XYZ file of C-alpha atoms in Angstrom:
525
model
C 102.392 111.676 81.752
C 104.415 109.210 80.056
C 107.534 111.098 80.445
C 107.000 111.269 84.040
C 106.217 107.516 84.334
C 109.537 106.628 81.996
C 111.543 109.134 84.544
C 109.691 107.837 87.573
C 110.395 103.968 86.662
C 114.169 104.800 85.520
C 114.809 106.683 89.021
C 113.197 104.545 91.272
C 114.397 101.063 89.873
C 117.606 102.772 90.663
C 116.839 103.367 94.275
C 115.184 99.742 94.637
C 118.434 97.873 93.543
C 120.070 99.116 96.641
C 118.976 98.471 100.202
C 119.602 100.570 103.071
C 123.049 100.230 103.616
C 123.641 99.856 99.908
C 122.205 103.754 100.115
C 124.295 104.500 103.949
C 127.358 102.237 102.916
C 128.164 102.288 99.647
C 130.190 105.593 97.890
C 128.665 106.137 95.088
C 130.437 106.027 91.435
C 129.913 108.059 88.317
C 127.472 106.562 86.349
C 125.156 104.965 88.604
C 122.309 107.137 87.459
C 121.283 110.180 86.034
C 121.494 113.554 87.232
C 118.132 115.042 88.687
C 118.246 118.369 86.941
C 113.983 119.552 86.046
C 110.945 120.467 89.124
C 109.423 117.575 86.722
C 111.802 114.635 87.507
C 111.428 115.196 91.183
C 108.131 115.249 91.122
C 107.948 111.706 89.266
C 110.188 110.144 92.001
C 107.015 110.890 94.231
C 104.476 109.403 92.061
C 106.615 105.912 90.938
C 106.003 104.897 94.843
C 102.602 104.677 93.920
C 103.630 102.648 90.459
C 102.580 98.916 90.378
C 106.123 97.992 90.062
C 107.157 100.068 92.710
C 104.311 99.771 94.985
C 107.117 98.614 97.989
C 106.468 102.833 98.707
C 103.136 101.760 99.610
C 104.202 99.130 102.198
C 104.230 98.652 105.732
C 106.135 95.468 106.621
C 105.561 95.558 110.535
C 105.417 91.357 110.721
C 104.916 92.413 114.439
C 101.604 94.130 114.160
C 100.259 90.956 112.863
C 102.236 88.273 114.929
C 102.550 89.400 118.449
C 99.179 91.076 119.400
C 96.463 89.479 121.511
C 94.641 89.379 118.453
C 96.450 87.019 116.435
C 95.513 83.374 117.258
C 97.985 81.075 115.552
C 97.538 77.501 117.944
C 99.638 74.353 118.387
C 96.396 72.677 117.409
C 96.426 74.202 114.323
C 100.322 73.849 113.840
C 99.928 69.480 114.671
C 99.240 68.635 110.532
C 100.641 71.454 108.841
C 103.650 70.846 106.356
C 106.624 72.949 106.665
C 108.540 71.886 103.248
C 107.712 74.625 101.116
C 109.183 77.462 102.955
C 112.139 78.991 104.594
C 110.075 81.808 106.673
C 109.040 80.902 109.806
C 108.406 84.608 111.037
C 105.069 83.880 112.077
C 106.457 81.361 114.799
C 108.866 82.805 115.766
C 106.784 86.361 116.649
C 103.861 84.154 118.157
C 106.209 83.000 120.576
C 107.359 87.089 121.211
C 111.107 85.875 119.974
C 111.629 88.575 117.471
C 115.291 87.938 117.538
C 115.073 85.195 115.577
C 113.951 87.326 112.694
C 116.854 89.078 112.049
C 117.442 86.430 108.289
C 114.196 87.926 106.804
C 113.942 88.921 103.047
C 115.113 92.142 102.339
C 111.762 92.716 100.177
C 109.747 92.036 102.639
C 111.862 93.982 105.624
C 110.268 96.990 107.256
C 114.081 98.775 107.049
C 114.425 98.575 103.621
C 111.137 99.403 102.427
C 111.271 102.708 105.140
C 114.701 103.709 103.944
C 114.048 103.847 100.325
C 111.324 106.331 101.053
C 113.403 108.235 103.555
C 116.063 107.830 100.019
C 113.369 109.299 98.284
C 112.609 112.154 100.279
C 116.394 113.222 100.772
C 116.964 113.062 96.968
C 113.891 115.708 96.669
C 115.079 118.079 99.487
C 118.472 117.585 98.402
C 117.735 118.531 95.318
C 114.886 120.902 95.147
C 116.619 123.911 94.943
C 119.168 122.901 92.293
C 116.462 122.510 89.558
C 115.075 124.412 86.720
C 110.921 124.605 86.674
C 107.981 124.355 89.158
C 106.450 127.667 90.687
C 107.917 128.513 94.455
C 104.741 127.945 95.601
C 105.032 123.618 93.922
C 108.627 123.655 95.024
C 107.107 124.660 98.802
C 104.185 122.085 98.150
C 106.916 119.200 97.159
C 108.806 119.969 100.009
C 106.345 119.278 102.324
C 105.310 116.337 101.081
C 108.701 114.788 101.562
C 109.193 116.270 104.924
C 106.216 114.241 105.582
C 106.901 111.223 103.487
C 110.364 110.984 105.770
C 109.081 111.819 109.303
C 105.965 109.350 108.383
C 108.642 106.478 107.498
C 110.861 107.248 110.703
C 107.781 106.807 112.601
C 107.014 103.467 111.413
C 110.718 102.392 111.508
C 110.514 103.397 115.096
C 107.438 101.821 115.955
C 109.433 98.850 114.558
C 113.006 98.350 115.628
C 112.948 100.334 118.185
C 111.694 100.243 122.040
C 108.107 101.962 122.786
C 108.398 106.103 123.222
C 108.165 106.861 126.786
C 110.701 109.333 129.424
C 112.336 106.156 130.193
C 113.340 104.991 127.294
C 114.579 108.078 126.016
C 118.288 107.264 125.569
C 117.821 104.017 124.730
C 119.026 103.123 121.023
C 116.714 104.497 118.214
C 117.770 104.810 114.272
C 120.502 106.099 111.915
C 119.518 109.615 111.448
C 120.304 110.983 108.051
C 119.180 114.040 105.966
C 120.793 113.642 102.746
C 122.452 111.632 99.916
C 125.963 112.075 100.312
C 128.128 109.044 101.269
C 129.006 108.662 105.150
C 130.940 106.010 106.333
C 129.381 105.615 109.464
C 125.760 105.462 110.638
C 125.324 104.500 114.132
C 121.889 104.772 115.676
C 120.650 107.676 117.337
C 118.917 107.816 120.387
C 115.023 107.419 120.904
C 114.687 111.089 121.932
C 116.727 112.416 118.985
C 114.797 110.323 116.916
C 111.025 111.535 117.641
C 112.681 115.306 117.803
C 113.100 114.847 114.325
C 110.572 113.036 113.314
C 108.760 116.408 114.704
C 110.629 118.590 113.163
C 110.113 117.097 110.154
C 106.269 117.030 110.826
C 106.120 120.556 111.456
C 107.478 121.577 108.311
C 104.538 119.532 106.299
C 101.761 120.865 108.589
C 100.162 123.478 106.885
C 100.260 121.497 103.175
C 97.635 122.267 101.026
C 96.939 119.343 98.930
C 93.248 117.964 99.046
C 92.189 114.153 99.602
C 89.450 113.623 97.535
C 89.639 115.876 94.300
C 87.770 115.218 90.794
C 85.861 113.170 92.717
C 88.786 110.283 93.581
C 89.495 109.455 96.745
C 92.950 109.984 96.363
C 95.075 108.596 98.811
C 98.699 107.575 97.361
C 99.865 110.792 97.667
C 100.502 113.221 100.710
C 97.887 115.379 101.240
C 96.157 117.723 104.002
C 93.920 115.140 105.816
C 96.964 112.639 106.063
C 98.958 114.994 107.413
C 96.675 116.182 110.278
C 95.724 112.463 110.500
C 99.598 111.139 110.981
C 100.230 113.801 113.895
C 97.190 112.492 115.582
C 98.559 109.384 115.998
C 102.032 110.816 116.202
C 101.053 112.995 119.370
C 98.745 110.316 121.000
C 102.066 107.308 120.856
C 103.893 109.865 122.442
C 101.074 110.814 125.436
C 100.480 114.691 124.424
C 96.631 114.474 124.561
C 95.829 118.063 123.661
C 97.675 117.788 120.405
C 96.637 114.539 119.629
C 92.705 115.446 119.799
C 93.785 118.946 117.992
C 95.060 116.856 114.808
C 92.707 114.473 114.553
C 89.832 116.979 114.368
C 91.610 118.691 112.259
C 91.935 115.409 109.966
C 88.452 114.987 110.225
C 87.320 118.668 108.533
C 89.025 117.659 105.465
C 86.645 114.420 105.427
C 84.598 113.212 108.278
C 82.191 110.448 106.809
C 82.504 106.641 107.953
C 81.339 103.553 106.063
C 78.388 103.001 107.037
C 78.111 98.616 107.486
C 73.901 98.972 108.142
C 74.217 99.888 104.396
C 73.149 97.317 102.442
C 74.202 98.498 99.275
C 77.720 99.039 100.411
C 77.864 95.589 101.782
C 77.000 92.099 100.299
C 78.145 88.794 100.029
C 78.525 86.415 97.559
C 80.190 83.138 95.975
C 83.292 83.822 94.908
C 85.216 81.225 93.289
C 88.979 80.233 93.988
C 91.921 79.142 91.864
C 90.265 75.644 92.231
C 87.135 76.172 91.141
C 85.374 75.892 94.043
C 82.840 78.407 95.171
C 82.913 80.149 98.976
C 81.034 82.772 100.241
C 82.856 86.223 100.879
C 82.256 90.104 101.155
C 81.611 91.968 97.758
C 84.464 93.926 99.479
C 86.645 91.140 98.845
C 85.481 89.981 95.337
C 86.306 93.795 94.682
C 89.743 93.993 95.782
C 90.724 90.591 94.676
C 90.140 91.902 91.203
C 91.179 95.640 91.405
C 92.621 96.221 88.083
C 93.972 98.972 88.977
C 96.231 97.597 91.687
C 95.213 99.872 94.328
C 92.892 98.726 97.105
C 89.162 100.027 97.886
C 90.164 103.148 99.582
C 85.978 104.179 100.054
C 85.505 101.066 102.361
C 88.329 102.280 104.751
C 87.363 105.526 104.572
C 91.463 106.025 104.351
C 93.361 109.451 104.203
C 96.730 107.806 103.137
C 97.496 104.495 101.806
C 99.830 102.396 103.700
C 99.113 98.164 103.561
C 100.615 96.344 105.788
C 102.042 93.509 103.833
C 102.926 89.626 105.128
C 103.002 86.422 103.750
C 100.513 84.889 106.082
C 96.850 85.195 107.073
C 95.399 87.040 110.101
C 93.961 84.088 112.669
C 91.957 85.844 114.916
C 92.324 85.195 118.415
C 89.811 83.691 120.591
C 90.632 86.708 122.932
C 89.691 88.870 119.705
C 86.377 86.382 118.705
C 85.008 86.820 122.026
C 85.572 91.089 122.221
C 83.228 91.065 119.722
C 79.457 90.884 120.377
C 79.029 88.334 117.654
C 75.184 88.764 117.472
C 75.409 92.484 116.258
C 78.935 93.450 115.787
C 78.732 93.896 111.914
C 82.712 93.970 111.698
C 82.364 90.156 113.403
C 79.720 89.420 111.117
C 81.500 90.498 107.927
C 84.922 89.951 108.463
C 85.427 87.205 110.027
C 85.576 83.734 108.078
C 84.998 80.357 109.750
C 86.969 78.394 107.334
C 89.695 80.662 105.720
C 91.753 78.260 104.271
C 89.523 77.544 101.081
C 89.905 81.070 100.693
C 93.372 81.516 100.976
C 95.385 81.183 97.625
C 99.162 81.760 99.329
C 100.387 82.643 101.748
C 99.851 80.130 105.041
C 97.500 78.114 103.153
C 100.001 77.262 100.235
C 103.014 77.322 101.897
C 101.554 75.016 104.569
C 99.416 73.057 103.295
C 96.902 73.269 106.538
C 94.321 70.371 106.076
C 92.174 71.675 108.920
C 89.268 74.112 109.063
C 90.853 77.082 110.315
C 89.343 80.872 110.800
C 90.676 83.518 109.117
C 89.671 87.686 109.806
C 90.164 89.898 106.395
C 88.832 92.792 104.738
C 90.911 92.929 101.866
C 92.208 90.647 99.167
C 95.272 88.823 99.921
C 94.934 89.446 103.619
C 96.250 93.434 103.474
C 95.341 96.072 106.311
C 95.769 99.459 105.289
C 97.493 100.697 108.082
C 97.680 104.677 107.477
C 95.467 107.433 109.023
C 91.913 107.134 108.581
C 88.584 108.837 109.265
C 87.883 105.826 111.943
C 91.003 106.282 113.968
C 90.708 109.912 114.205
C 87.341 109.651 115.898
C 88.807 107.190 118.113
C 91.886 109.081 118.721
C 89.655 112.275 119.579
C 87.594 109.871 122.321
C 90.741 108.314 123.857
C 92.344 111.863 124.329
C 89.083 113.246 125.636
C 88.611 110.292 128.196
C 92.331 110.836 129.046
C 92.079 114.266 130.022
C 88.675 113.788 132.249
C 86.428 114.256 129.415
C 85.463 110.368 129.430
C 81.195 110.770 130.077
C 81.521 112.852 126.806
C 84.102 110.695 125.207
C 81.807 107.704 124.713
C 78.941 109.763 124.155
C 80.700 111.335 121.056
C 81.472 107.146 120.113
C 77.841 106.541 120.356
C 76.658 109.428 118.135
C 80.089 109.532 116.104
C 80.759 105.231 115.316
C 79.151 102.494 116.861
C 75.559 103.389 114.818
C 78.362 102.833 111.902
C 79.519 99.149 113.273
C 76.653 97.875 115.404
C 73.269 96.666 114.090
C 70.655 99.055 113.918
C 68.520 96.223 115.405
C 70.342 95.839 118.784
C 69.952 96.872 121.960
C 70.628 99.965 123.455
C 72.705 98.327 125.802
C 74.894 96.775 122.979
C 74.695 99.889 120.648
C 75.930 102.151 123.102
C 79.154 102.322 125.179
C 78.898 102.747 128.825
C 80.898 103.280 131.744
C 81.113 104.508 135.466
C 84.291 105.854 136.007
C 87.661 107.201 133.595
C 89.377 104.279 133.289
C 86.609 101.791 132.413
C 85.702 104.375 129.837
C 89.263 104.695 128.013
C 89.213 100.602 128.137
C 86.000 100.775 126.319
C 87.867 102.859 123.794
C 90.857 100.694 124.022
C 88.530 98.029 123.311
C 87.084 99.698 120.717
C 90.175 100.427 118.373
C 91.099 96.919 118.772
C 88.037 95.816 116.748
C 88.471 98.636 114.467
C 92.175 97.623 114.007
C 93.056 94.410 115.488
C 96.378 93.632 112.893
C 97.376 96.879 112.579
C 97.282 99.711 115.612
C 96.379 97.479 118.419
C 100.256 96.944 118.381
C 101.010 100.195 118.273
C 98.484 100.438 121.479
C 100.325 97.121 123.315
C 103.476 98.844 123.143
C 102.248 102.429 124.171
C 100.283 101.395 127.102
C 102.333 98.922 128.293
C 104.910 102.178 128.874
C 102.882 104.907 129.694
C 101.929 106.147 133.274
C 98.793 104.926 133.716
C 99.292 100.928 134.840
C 95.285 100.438 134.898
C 95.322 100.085 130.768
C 98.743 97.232 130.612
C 98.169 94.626 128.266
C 99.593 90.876 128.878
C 99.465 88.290 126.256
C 100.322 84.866 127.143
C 100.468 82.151 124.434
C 100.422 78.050 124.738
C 103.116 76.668 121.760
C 105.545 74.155 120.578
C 109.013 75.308 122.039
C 110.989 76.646 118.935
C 113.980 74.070 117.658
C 117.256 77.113 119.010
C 118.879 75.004 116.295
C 118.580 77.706 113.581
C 115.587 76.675 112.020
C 113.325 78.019 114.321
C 110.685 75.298 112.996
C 107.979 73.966 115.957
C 109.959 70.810 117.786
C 106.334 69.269 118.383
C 107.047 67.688 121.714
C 106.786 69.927 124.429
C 103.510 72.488 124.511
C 105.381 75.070 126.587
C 103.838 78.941 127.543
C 105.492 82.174 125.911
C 104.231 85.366 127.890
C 104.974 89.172 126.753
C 104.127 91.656 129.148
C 104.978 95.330 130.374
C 108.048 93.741 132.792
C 109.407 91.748 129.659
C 112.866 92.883 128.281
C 111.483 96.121 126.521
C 113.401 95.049 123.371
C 111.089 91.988 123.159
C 108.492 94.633 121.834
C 111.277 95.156 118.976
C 111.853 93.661 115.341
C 115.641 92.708 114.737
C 117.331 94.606 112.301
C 118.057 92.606 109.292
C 121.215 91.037 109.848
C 123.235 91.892 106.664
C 122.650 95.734 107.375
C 124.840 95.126 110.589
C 127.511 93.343 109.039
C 127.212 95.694 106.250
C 127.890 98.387 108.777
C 130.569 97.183 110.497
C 128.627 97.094 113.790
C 128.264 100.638 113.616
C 124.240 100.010 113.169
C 124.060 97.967 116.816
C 121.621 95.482 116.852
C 118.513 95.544 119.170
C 119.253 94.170 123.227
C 117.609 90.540 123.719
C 119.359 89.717 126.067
């Protein structure tokens, strides 16, 4: 095991000095590392992502999914007496005001593009090398393969879902991502369009489909690495973003045979609170669940609270401020997720992020589940139940739809002492059903999916589920700085008739100058 972790650290610190053009625009020189050459060493470059040095392989750096969904709730009011000295980021701005373009200066650690194009590195260096060699059984050479077939179609997904404009027949030949399925040195990587894009992505799915590795083995939930119920669970999701119902329900009950349970939040045993004391020394009262992760030795999150099939935390700087949109979607009397999430006065709890950096003086909400304001963003047991309701409702099915929701999650989320008419879901027709499922996945994942669900409503057929946000803000200085001007209070609007690259992050401006101009950057304008 050592070996493994000496090879895995040696490998990977090698991958994580370059960034993505560093890997698509640089030749590469004799010397630069060492030759992969066992089954063994290949094999390690899957578990370092999953090191605590290297757990980038574990991130999702969407700033988007935090920033620019009706969910997030960042005010002028609470902007008026904040300081702005201490940093240089002002992505959270600039995304609350749906001007992602002004993003394209953010830190390459913390850039979706780099952190998806190391893994897509990692899984090219396996294929690449897989049959070149010595060791491992055909049947773990098959088994490794799949898992980076899936680690790189996962990764293109995301990168989509981030720099690129929403999946729909429209959009089609509109600009999607440098495709590449190797390690060789290209000069040129121009971006490929959306449809080529998901095509691969799919056929890259299809060759991890029928993996055989389980979840939860020895009795450890074990969700760093690639594994049966992820794999079902990611083409779930996969097949619902891109409208194809049937498939999407087939997945995700597939997913849900390899592990089917949900947290139960009427269990009073799984969930407490308690003081929990700051780096100040004063005491505040939180979940157990975030005492726990706050001091997971370890390093990896509480994957039994999420109920997760494959660890992916969406990392950012800054806390979650719910929405007053968000607040009210939740019946705060019995909604447990309201009632055990969501923190009146955050900032005493906050030790960086917003509350260091900007020194906010007022009392100000905050909505978190896990330590240091992380959502674990990958497939779960929750989404798949949802997914399987939303593609029932969507193909007629909607009476049974919320009566599988009713049986299936809310006894997990709601009170056991409510009313039936708050317990249960209701509807009269199809499309109040699949917003009462729409609804529903935005409490279950308000900083996480419900951006994935802005942008795939907002460009499907059916105009009865759009989604317009409309924020009140300080107009942004166009200077450069991007700071709040604090004059005029002016209103930022996205909706489904804004520019579609709007819904976009930019791509990191050194990895177009890098390339030339070969890697275009995304269409404000």
């Amino acid at each position: 095991m050592k070996y493994i972790t000496n090879i895995s650290l040696i490998l990977f610190t090698l991958i994580s000095l370059c960034s993505c053009n560093d890997y698509l625009d640089e030749k590469p020189r004799k010397g630069d590392g060492i030759e992969l050459e066992t089954y063994e060493q290949l094999e390690a470059l899957l578990v370092a992502k999953a090191e605590p040095r290297e757990r980038q392989g574990l991130w999702d750096c969407n700033a988007a999914q935090r920033y620019m969904t009706d969910c997030y709730g960042l005010t002028a009011d609470i902007c008026l007496n904040a300081s702005y000295e201490n940093t240089m980021d002002y992505t959270a701005f600039e995304l609350n005001c749906f001007q992602p373009k002004y993003t394209q200066e953010i830190q390459a650690v913390n850039s979706a593009w780099i952190c998806g194009f190391k893994n897509i590195y990692l899984a090219n260096a396996v294929l690449y090398y897989l049959d070149k060699v010595t060791g491992g059984t055909p049947e773990q050479k098959a088994t490794l393969a799949k898992k980076a077939y899936f680690i790189r179609a996962y990764n293109y997904y995301e990168l989509a879902n981030c720099y690129c404009v929403p999946y729909c027949e429209a959009n089609l030949n509109e600009l999607g991502l440098p495709i590449n399925k190797d390690i060789e040195y290209k000069e040129y990587y121009s971006r490929a369009p959306l449809k080529e894009v998901y095509e691969f992505i799919e056929s890259d799915l299809e060759q991890a489909l029928d993996i055989s590795v389980p979840l939860i083995e020895g009795g450890v939930r074990k969700v760093w690495r690639e594994n049966s119920a992820a794999v079902n669970g990611f083409a779930a999701r996969f097949y619902l973003t891109k409208g194809d119902y049937a498939k999407a329900k087939l997945y995700a009950e597939k997913a849900l045979t390899y592990d089917s349970e949900l947290a139960d939040y009427n269990d009073p045993t799984m969930i407490d609170v308690e003081d929990v004391e700051d780096d100040f020394g004063d005491s505040h009262q939180a979940t157990t669940w975030y005492s726990t992760t706050l001091y997971d030795t370890e390093g990896m999150y509480v994957a039994s609270v999420q109920k997760s099939y494959y660890r992916r935390m969406n990392f950012s700087d800054s806390w979650t401020i719910p929405s007053q949109k968000l607040l009210d979607s939740f019946d705060q009397g019995y909604d447990l997720r309201y009632k055990y999430f969501y923190y009146q006065d955050y900032v005493a709890l906050s030790m960086a992020g917003m509350g260091l950096y900007y020194e906010f003086t007022d009392i100000i909400p905050g909505y978190s589940y896990f330590c240091g304001d992380d959502y674990d963003s990958g497939p779960c047991v929750s989404e798949m139940v949802l997914i399987k309701a939303e593609s029932m409702a969507r193909q007629g099915q909607w009476k049974e739809a919320l009566n599988y929701l009713n049986t299936d999650l809310r006894p997990y989320r709601i009170a056991q002492d409510a009313p039936a008419d708050v317990k249960n879901l209701s509807a009269t027709g199809k499309d109040e059903a699949i917003a009462a499922i729409l609804k529903e996945r935005m409490l279950e994942f308000p900083f996480t999916l419900r951006w994935h669900d802005i942008r795939r409503c907002n460009f499907n057929d059916d105009p009865n589920d759009d989604v317009t946000i409309t924020r009140s803000f300080y107009e942004l200085d166009p200077g450069g700085v991007h700071a709040p001007l604090y004059e005029d209070v002016v209103d930022y609007t996205l909706s489904p008739n804004s520019n579609k690259y709007t819904y976009t992050m930019a791509i990191p401006a050194t990895e177009v100058t890098v390339s030339k101009g070969t890697i275009e950057q995304n269409r404000y304008e």
